[in-house]
Short mmCIF file of C-alpha atoms in Angstrom, two decimals:
data_model
loop_
_atom_site.label_atom_id
_atom_site.label_comp_id
_atom_site.label_asym_id
_atom_site.label_seq_id
_atom_site.Cartn_x
_atom_site.Cartn_y
_atom_site.Cartn_z
CA UNK K 16 -0.03 0.05 -0.03
CA UNK K 17 1.32 3.61 -1.04
CA UNK K 18 1.54 6.14 1.74
CA UNK K 19 2.11 8.82 -0.99
CA UNK K 20 -0.04 11.84 0.11
CA UNK K 21 -2.09 13.79 -2.49
CA UNK K 22 -4.62 15.33 -0.29
CA UNK K 23 -3.84 16.64 3.16
CA UNK K 24 -7.46 16.22 4.31
CA UNK K 25 -7.79 12.68 3.59
CA UNK K 26 -6.21 10.39 6.84
CA UNK K 27 -3.98 7.71 5.31
CA UNK K 28 -2.89 4.62 7.16
CA UNK K 29 1.01 4.47 7.77
CA UNK K 30 1.09 1.42 9.95
CA UNK K 31 -0.06 -2.31 10.02
CA UNK K 32 -2.99 -2.90 12.40
CA UNK K 33 -1.39 -6.52 12.94
CA UNK K 34 2.23 -6.77 12.30
CA UNK K 35 3.97 -9.96 12.36
CA UNK K 36 5.56 -11.33 15.54
CA UNK K 37 9.33 -10.90 15.33
CA UNK K 38 11.28 -14.36 15.79
CA UNK K 39 14.24 -12.50 17.20
CA UNK K 40 14.10 -12.35 21.28
CA UNK K 41 15.26 -8.82 22.21
CA UNK K 42 17.55 -8.32 25.46
CA UNK K 43 15.67 -7.02 28.46
CA UNK K 44 15.33 -3.13 28.61
CA UNK K 45 15.55 -2.93 24.77
CA UNK K 46 14.75 0.44 23.55
CA UNK K 47 13.16 1.76 20.30
CA UNK K 48 14.79 4.95 19.95
CA UNK K 49 12.45 6.42 17.21
CA UNK K 50 8.83 6.54 16.92
CA UNK K 51 6.11 9.19 16.66
CA UNK K 52 2.66 9.36 17.83
CA UNK K 53 -0.28 10.99 16.21
CA UNK K 54 -3.43 11.96 17.81
CA UNK K 55 -6.21 11.49 18.95
CA UNK K 56 -6.90 14.63 17.15
CA UNK K 57 -9.76 15.73 19.51
CA UNK K 58 -7.00 16.22 22.36
CA UNK K 59 -4.01 16.96 20.29
CA UNK K 60 -4.98 18.87 16.98
CA UNK K 61 -2.69 18.27 13.75
CA UNK K 62 -1.00 21.43 12.63
CA UNK K 63 -2.78 23.49 10.31
CA UNK K 64 -0.14 23.84 7.80
CA UNK K 65 0.64 19.99 7.59
CA UNK K 66 1.09 18.72 4.18
CA UNK K 67 -0.57 15.12 5.16
CA UNK K 68 -3.11 13.88 7.28
CA UNK K 69 -2.09 10.48 8.79
CA UNK K 70 -4.54 7.85 10.43
CA UNK K 71 -4.39 8.50 13.99
CA UNK K 72 -1.62 6.43 15.82
CA UNK K 73 -2.04 7.11 19.48
CA UNK K 74 0.10 6.29 22.47
CA UNK K 75 -2.06 3.14 23.30
CA UNK K 76 -1.20 1.61 19.80
CA UNK K 77 2.50 2.23 20.33
CA UNK K 78 2.49 0.64 23.59
CA UNK K 79 0.73 -2.34 22.20
CA UNK K 80 3.23 -2.64 19.38
CA UNK K 81 6.02 -2.58 21.83
CA UNK K 82 4.35 -5.13 24.04
CA UNK K 83 4.18 -7.66 20.91
CA UNK K 84 7.80 -6.84 19.89
CA UNK K 85 9.40 -7.25 23.18
CA UNK K 86 10.58 -3.60 23.55
CA UNK K 87 10.56 -2.07 27.24
CA UNK K 88 11.84 1.63 26.57
CA UNK K 89 11.17 4.17 23.73
CA UNK K 90 12.04 7.71 22.57
CA UNK K 91 9.13 9.34 21.02
CA UNK K 92 9.97 12.09 18.38
CA UNK K 93 7.60 14.89 18.04
CA UNK K 94 6.27 14.86 14.34
CA UNK K 95 5.82 17.66 12.17
CA UNK K 96 2.00 16.33 11.78
CA UNK K 97 1.72 18.07 15.26
CA UNK K 98 4.28 21.04 14.68
CA UNK K 99 5.63 22.82 17.64
CA UNK K 100 2.85 21.62 19.95
CA UNK K 101 4.74 18.92 21.97
CA UNK K 102 1.76 18.15 24.27
CA UNK K 103 1.07 14.88 22.29
CA UNK K 104 4.48 13.55 22.98
CA UNK K 105 4.48 14.82 26.67
CA UNK K 106 1.31 13.08 27.38
CA UNK K 107 2.80 9.70 26.06
CA UNK K 108 5.81 10.23 28.32
CA UNK K 109 3.62 10.76 31.24
CA UNK K 110 1.81 7.48 30.62
CA UNK K 111 5.06 5.65 29.96
CA UNK K 112 5.96 5.68 33.69
CA UNK K 113 9.77 6.47 32.96
CA UNK K 114 10.11 3.94 30.14
CA UNK K 115 9.27 6.41 27.50
CA UNK K 116 11.10 9.70 26.75
CA UNK K 117 10.76 12.48 24.09
CA UNK K 118 12.41 14.58 21.48
CA UNK K 119 10.75 17.90 21.10
CA UNK K 120 10.23 20.16 18.11
CA UNK K 121 10.70 23.88 18.62
CA UNK K 122 12.04 27.06 17.07
CA UNK K 123 15.66 28.08 17.91
CA UNK K 124 14.54 31.19 20.01
CA UNK K 125 12.34 28.91 22.25
CA UNK K 126 12.34 30.63 25.86
CA UNK K 127 14.74 29.25 28.55
CA UNK K 128 11.88 28.59 30.82
CA UNK K 129 10.10 26.45 28.24
CA UNK K 130 13.31 24.55 27.48
CA UNK K 131 13.81 24.01 31.25
CA UNK K 132 10.23 22.70 31.57
CA UNK K 133 10.46 20.28 28.60
CA UNK K 134 13.74 18.74 29.99
CA UNK K 135 12.00 18.28 33.30
CA UNK K 136 9.07 16.29 31.98
CA UNK K 137 11.28 14.00 29.91
CA UNK K 138 12.32 15.56 26.64
CA UNK K 139 15.98 14.73 26.09
CA UNK K 140 16.69 16.58 22.73
CA UNK K 141 15.20 18.57 20.06
CA UNK K 142 15.05 17.80 16.42
CA UNK K 143 15.46 19.94 13.51
CA UNK K 144 14.74 19.13 9.96
CA UNK K 145 16.65 19.87 6.71
CA UNK K 146 14.43 18.32 4.24
CA UNK K 147 12.97 19.30 1.01
CA UNK K 148 9.33 17.99 1.79
CA UNK K 149 9.10 20.03 4.93
CA UNK K 150 8.42 23.70 4.51
CA UNK K 151 10.44 26.52 6.37
CA UNK K 152 13.43 24.01 7.29
CA UNK K 153 15.94 24.90 9.92
CA UNK K 154 18.63 27.54 9.66
CA UNK K 155 21.88 25.61 10.67
CA UNK K 156 23.56 28.83 12.27
CA UNK K 157 20.38 29.67 14.33
CA UNK K 158 20.56 25.90 15.47
CA UNK K 159 24.11 26.15 16.59
CA UNK K 160 23.60 29.29 18.32
CA UNK K 161 20.87 27.09 20.30
CA UNK K 162 23.30 24.46 21.39
CA UNK K 163 24.83 26.28 24.44
CA UNK K 164 21.25 26.85 25.70
CA UNK K 165 20.61 22.78 25.13
CA UNK K 166 23.76 22.07 27.12
CA UNK K 167 22.57 24.22 29.99
CA UNK K 168 19.53 21.85 30.37
CA UNK K 169 21.03 18.57 29.41
CA UNK K 170 19.53 18.06 25.90
CA UNK K 171 21.23 16.95 22.65
CA UNK K 172 20.56 17.91 19.01
CA UNK K 173 18.97 15.57 16.63
CA UNK K 174 19.21 16.40 12.75
CA UNK K 175 17.37 14.87 9.75
CA UNK K 176 18.67 15.88 6.62
CA UNK K 177 18.76 14.91 2.80
CA UNK K 178 21.67 12.78 1.93
CA UNK K 179 23.59 15.19 -0.10
CA UNK K 180 23.23 17.76 2.61
CA UNK K 181 25.83 15.88 4.71
CA UNK K 182 28.55 17.60 2.85
CA UNK K 183 27.25 21.08 3.59
CA UNK K 184 26.17 20.57 7.07
CA UNK K 185 29.10 18.72 8.55
CA UNK K 186 31.24 21.83 9.00
CA UNK K 187 28.70 23.61 11.16
CA UNK K 188 27.66 20.73 12.95
CA UNK K 189 31.14 20.48 14.38
CA UNK K 190 30.30 23.51 16.26
CA UNK K 191 27.70 21.92 18.22
CA UNK K 192 28.05 22.49 22.13
CA UNK K 193 26.21 19.20 22.73
CA UNK K 194 25.82 15.78 21.38
CA UNK K 195 24.46 15.35 17.67
CA UNK K 196 22.25 12.52 16.70
CA UNK K 197 21.99 11.87 12.84
CA UNK K 198 18.55 10.46 11.93
CA UNK K 199 18.03 7.30 9.73
CA UNK K 200 21.66 7.04 8.52
CA UNK K 201 21.87 10.30 6.97
CA UNK K 202 19.05 9.31 4.59
CA UNK K 203 21.73 7.84 2.21
CA UNK K 204 20.88 6.17 -0.59
CA UNK K 205 21.45 2.57 0.06
CA UNK K 206 21.56 1.18 -3.29
CA UNK K 207 24.76 3.12 -4.04
CA UNK K 208 26.61 1.15 -1.51
CA UNK K 209 28.97 1.95 1.23
CA UNK K 210 31.66 3.63 -1.08
CA UNK K 211 29.30 6.42 -2.16
CA UNK K 212 30.51 10.14 -1.22
CA UNK K 213 27.44 10.82 0.94
CA UNK K 214 27.97 7.32 3.03
CA UNK K 215 31.63 8.05 3.26
CA UNK K 216 31.10 11.59 4.37
CA UNK K 217 28.68 10.44 7.15
CA UNK K 218 31.39 7.94 8.37
CA UNK K 219 33.91 11.09 8.49
CA UNK K 220 31.28 12.86 10.60
CA UNK K 221 30.97 10.07 13.03
CA UNK K 222 34.69 9.98 13.56
CA UNK K 223 33.95 12.73 15.88
CA UNK K 224 32.99 11.26 19.14
CA UNK K 225 30.31 13.65 19.84
CA UNK K 226 28.14 12.34 16.99
CA UNK K 227 25.58 9.37 17.13
CA UNK K 228 23.69 8.01 14.36
CA UNK K 229 20.28 5.98 14.37
CA UNK K 230 20.56 2.85 12.52
CA UNK K 231 16.84 3.32 11.75
CA UNK K 232 15.29 3.45 8.19
CA UNK K 233 16.68 0.45 6.50
CA UNK K 234 13.25 0.44 4.80
CA UNK K 235 13.42 4.31 3.83
CA UNK K 236 17.06 4.20 2.42
CA UNK K 237 15.99 1.42 0.11
CA UNK K 238 12.39 2.21 -0.21
CA UNK K 239 11.93 1.27 -3.80
CA UNK K 240 13.12 -2.25 -3.70
CA UNK K 241 10.77 -4.96 -4.50
CA UNK K 242 9.36 -6.95 -1.59
CA UNK K 243 11.43 -10.14 -2.21
CA UNK K 244 14.75 -7.81 -1.93
CA UNK K 245 13.43 -5.39 0.85
CA UNK K 246 16.15 -3.73 2.94
CA UNK K 247 19.01 -5.90 1.99
CA UNK K 248 21.06 -2.67 0.81
CA UNK K 249 19.83 -1.03 4.09
CA UNK K 250 20.98 -3.62 6.25
CA UNK K 251 24.59 -3.76 4.84
CA UNK K 252 25.05 0.00 5.79
CA UNK K 253 23.45 -0.36 9.19
CA UNK K 254 25.60 -3.27 9.94
CA UNK K 255 28.71 -1.35 8.83
CA UNK K 256 27.97 1.61 11.16
CA UNK K 257 27.12 -0.65 14.17
CA UNK K 258 30.63 -2.58 13.51
CA UNK K 259 32.62 0.52 13.09
CA UNK K 260 30.75 2.93 15.81
CA UNK K 261 29.41 0.27 18.14
CA UNK K 262 29.18 2.70 21.22
CA UNK K 263 27.48 5.42 19.22
CA UNK K 264 24.58 3.77 17.32
CA UNK K 265 20.93 3.61 18.28
CA UNK K 266 17.96 1.94 16.46
CA UNK K 267 14.40 2.90 16.10
CA UNK K 268 11.44 1.23 14.17
CA UNK K 269 10.08 4.85 12.99
CA UNK K 270 6.89 3.67 13.57
CA UNK K 271 4.20 4.56 12.21
CA UNK K 272 6.11 5.18 9.31
CA UNK K 273 4.65 8.46 7.44
CA UNK K 274 5.71 9.69 4.12
CA UNK K 275 6.70 6.45 3.00
CA UNK K 276 6.38 4.35 -0.34
CA UNK K 277 5.05 1.30 1.66
CA UNK K 278 3.96 0.30 4.95
CA UNK K 279 6.90 -1.90 6.45
CA UNK K 280 6.18 -4.68 8.96
CA UNK K 281 7.59 -3.98 12.15
CA UNK K 282 7.99 -7.42 12.92
CA UNK K 283 10.33 -7.85 9.93
CA UNK K 284 12.28 -4.77 11.08
CA UNK K 285 12.84 -6.11 14.22
CA UNK K 286 13.95 -9.34 12.93
CA UNK K 287 16.48 -7.54 10.71
CA UNK K 288 18.39 -6.52 13.83
CA UNK K 289 19.92 -10.01 14.11
CA UNK K 290 21.77 -8.95 10.58
CA UNK K 291 22.56 -5.71 11.73
CA UNK K 292 23.93 -6.65 15.10
CA UNK K 293 24.90 -10.13 14.60
CA UNK K 294 26.15 -11.18 18.20
CA UNK K 295 24.36 -10.94 21.41
CA UNK K 296 26.84 -8.13 22.70
CA UNK K 297 26.26 -5.87 19.90
CA UNK K 298 22.60 -6.35 20.01
CA UNK K 299 22.50 -5.35 23.93
CA UNK K 300 24.85 -2.37 23.00
CA UNK K 301 22.49 -1.12 20.39
CA UNK K 302 19.39 -1.65 22.05
CA UNK K 303 20.19 -1.32 25.69
CA UNK K 304 23.66 0.20 26.76
CA UNK K 305 23.77 3.01 23.90
CA UNK K 306 20.19 4.43 24.33
CA UNK K 307 20.50 4.15 28.45
CA UNK K 308 23.48 6.47 28.20
CA UNK K 309 22.53 8.79 25.58
CA UNK K 310 18.98 9.30 26.60
CA UNK K 311 19.69 8.88 30.57
CA UNK K 312 16.93 6.48 31.26
CA UNK K 313 16.71 5.90 34.95
CA UNK K 314 17.83 2.63 36.30
CA UNK K 315 15.10 0.39 37.00
#
């Protein structure tokens, strides 16, 4: 099923109601470090300037998915569907009883009082988008000026950018005063392989120990592959990142998969972790130790 959006008023399904059960047993306290929640719109309206209207994907469906997948911790990323009104994620964090944390969306000139409040209720960072399909993308200079203020409240920076922008953004991002988490493996085109200039630039950026990468999105960076060959190229790049930067990779399902070419099966995505992190120690580092340290989960 395509999730291409032609009319922003028609709700589009972006997740499977009944994904397959994974065969891979995940370690205790495994963390899904990249998901979204949508609605319910009666409580949390969608942003008026959104380009798409997804079917509601509220916290209850997310919690149920994680129970099915064997996932005990999570980081919810505020979506542009809800804009800079972070209440929908704040509500899910409160319901998660310490097992769910958040990444906010806000403008670089956010007041210090709001920064402090968001940090206190469980937001661990802020995401900025540098993507063509997102109107009014972030200004990198303004974002860098924000980073000392993020440091003051213990937040980090998360960035989502078009693959080719890695060359343009690498220099300015080095000026960040806080750790930088790169979304979805820099959105590289996995079919071009690990030797492509964009992936090589990503590797050079990650040589800086302040940078982390989400090995999420194997389904996005090889989004047009036929079903029988799905995600093979993405797995190759994710595994290369985990093997080279084992202590600075985290993983996320990206549920409920908005703005996509198809609806991934979350059980399949979990099972591919056996190839991305092919030893018990690597799997525990990716899913447990790294997110615990980066996101500062409280000890159970």
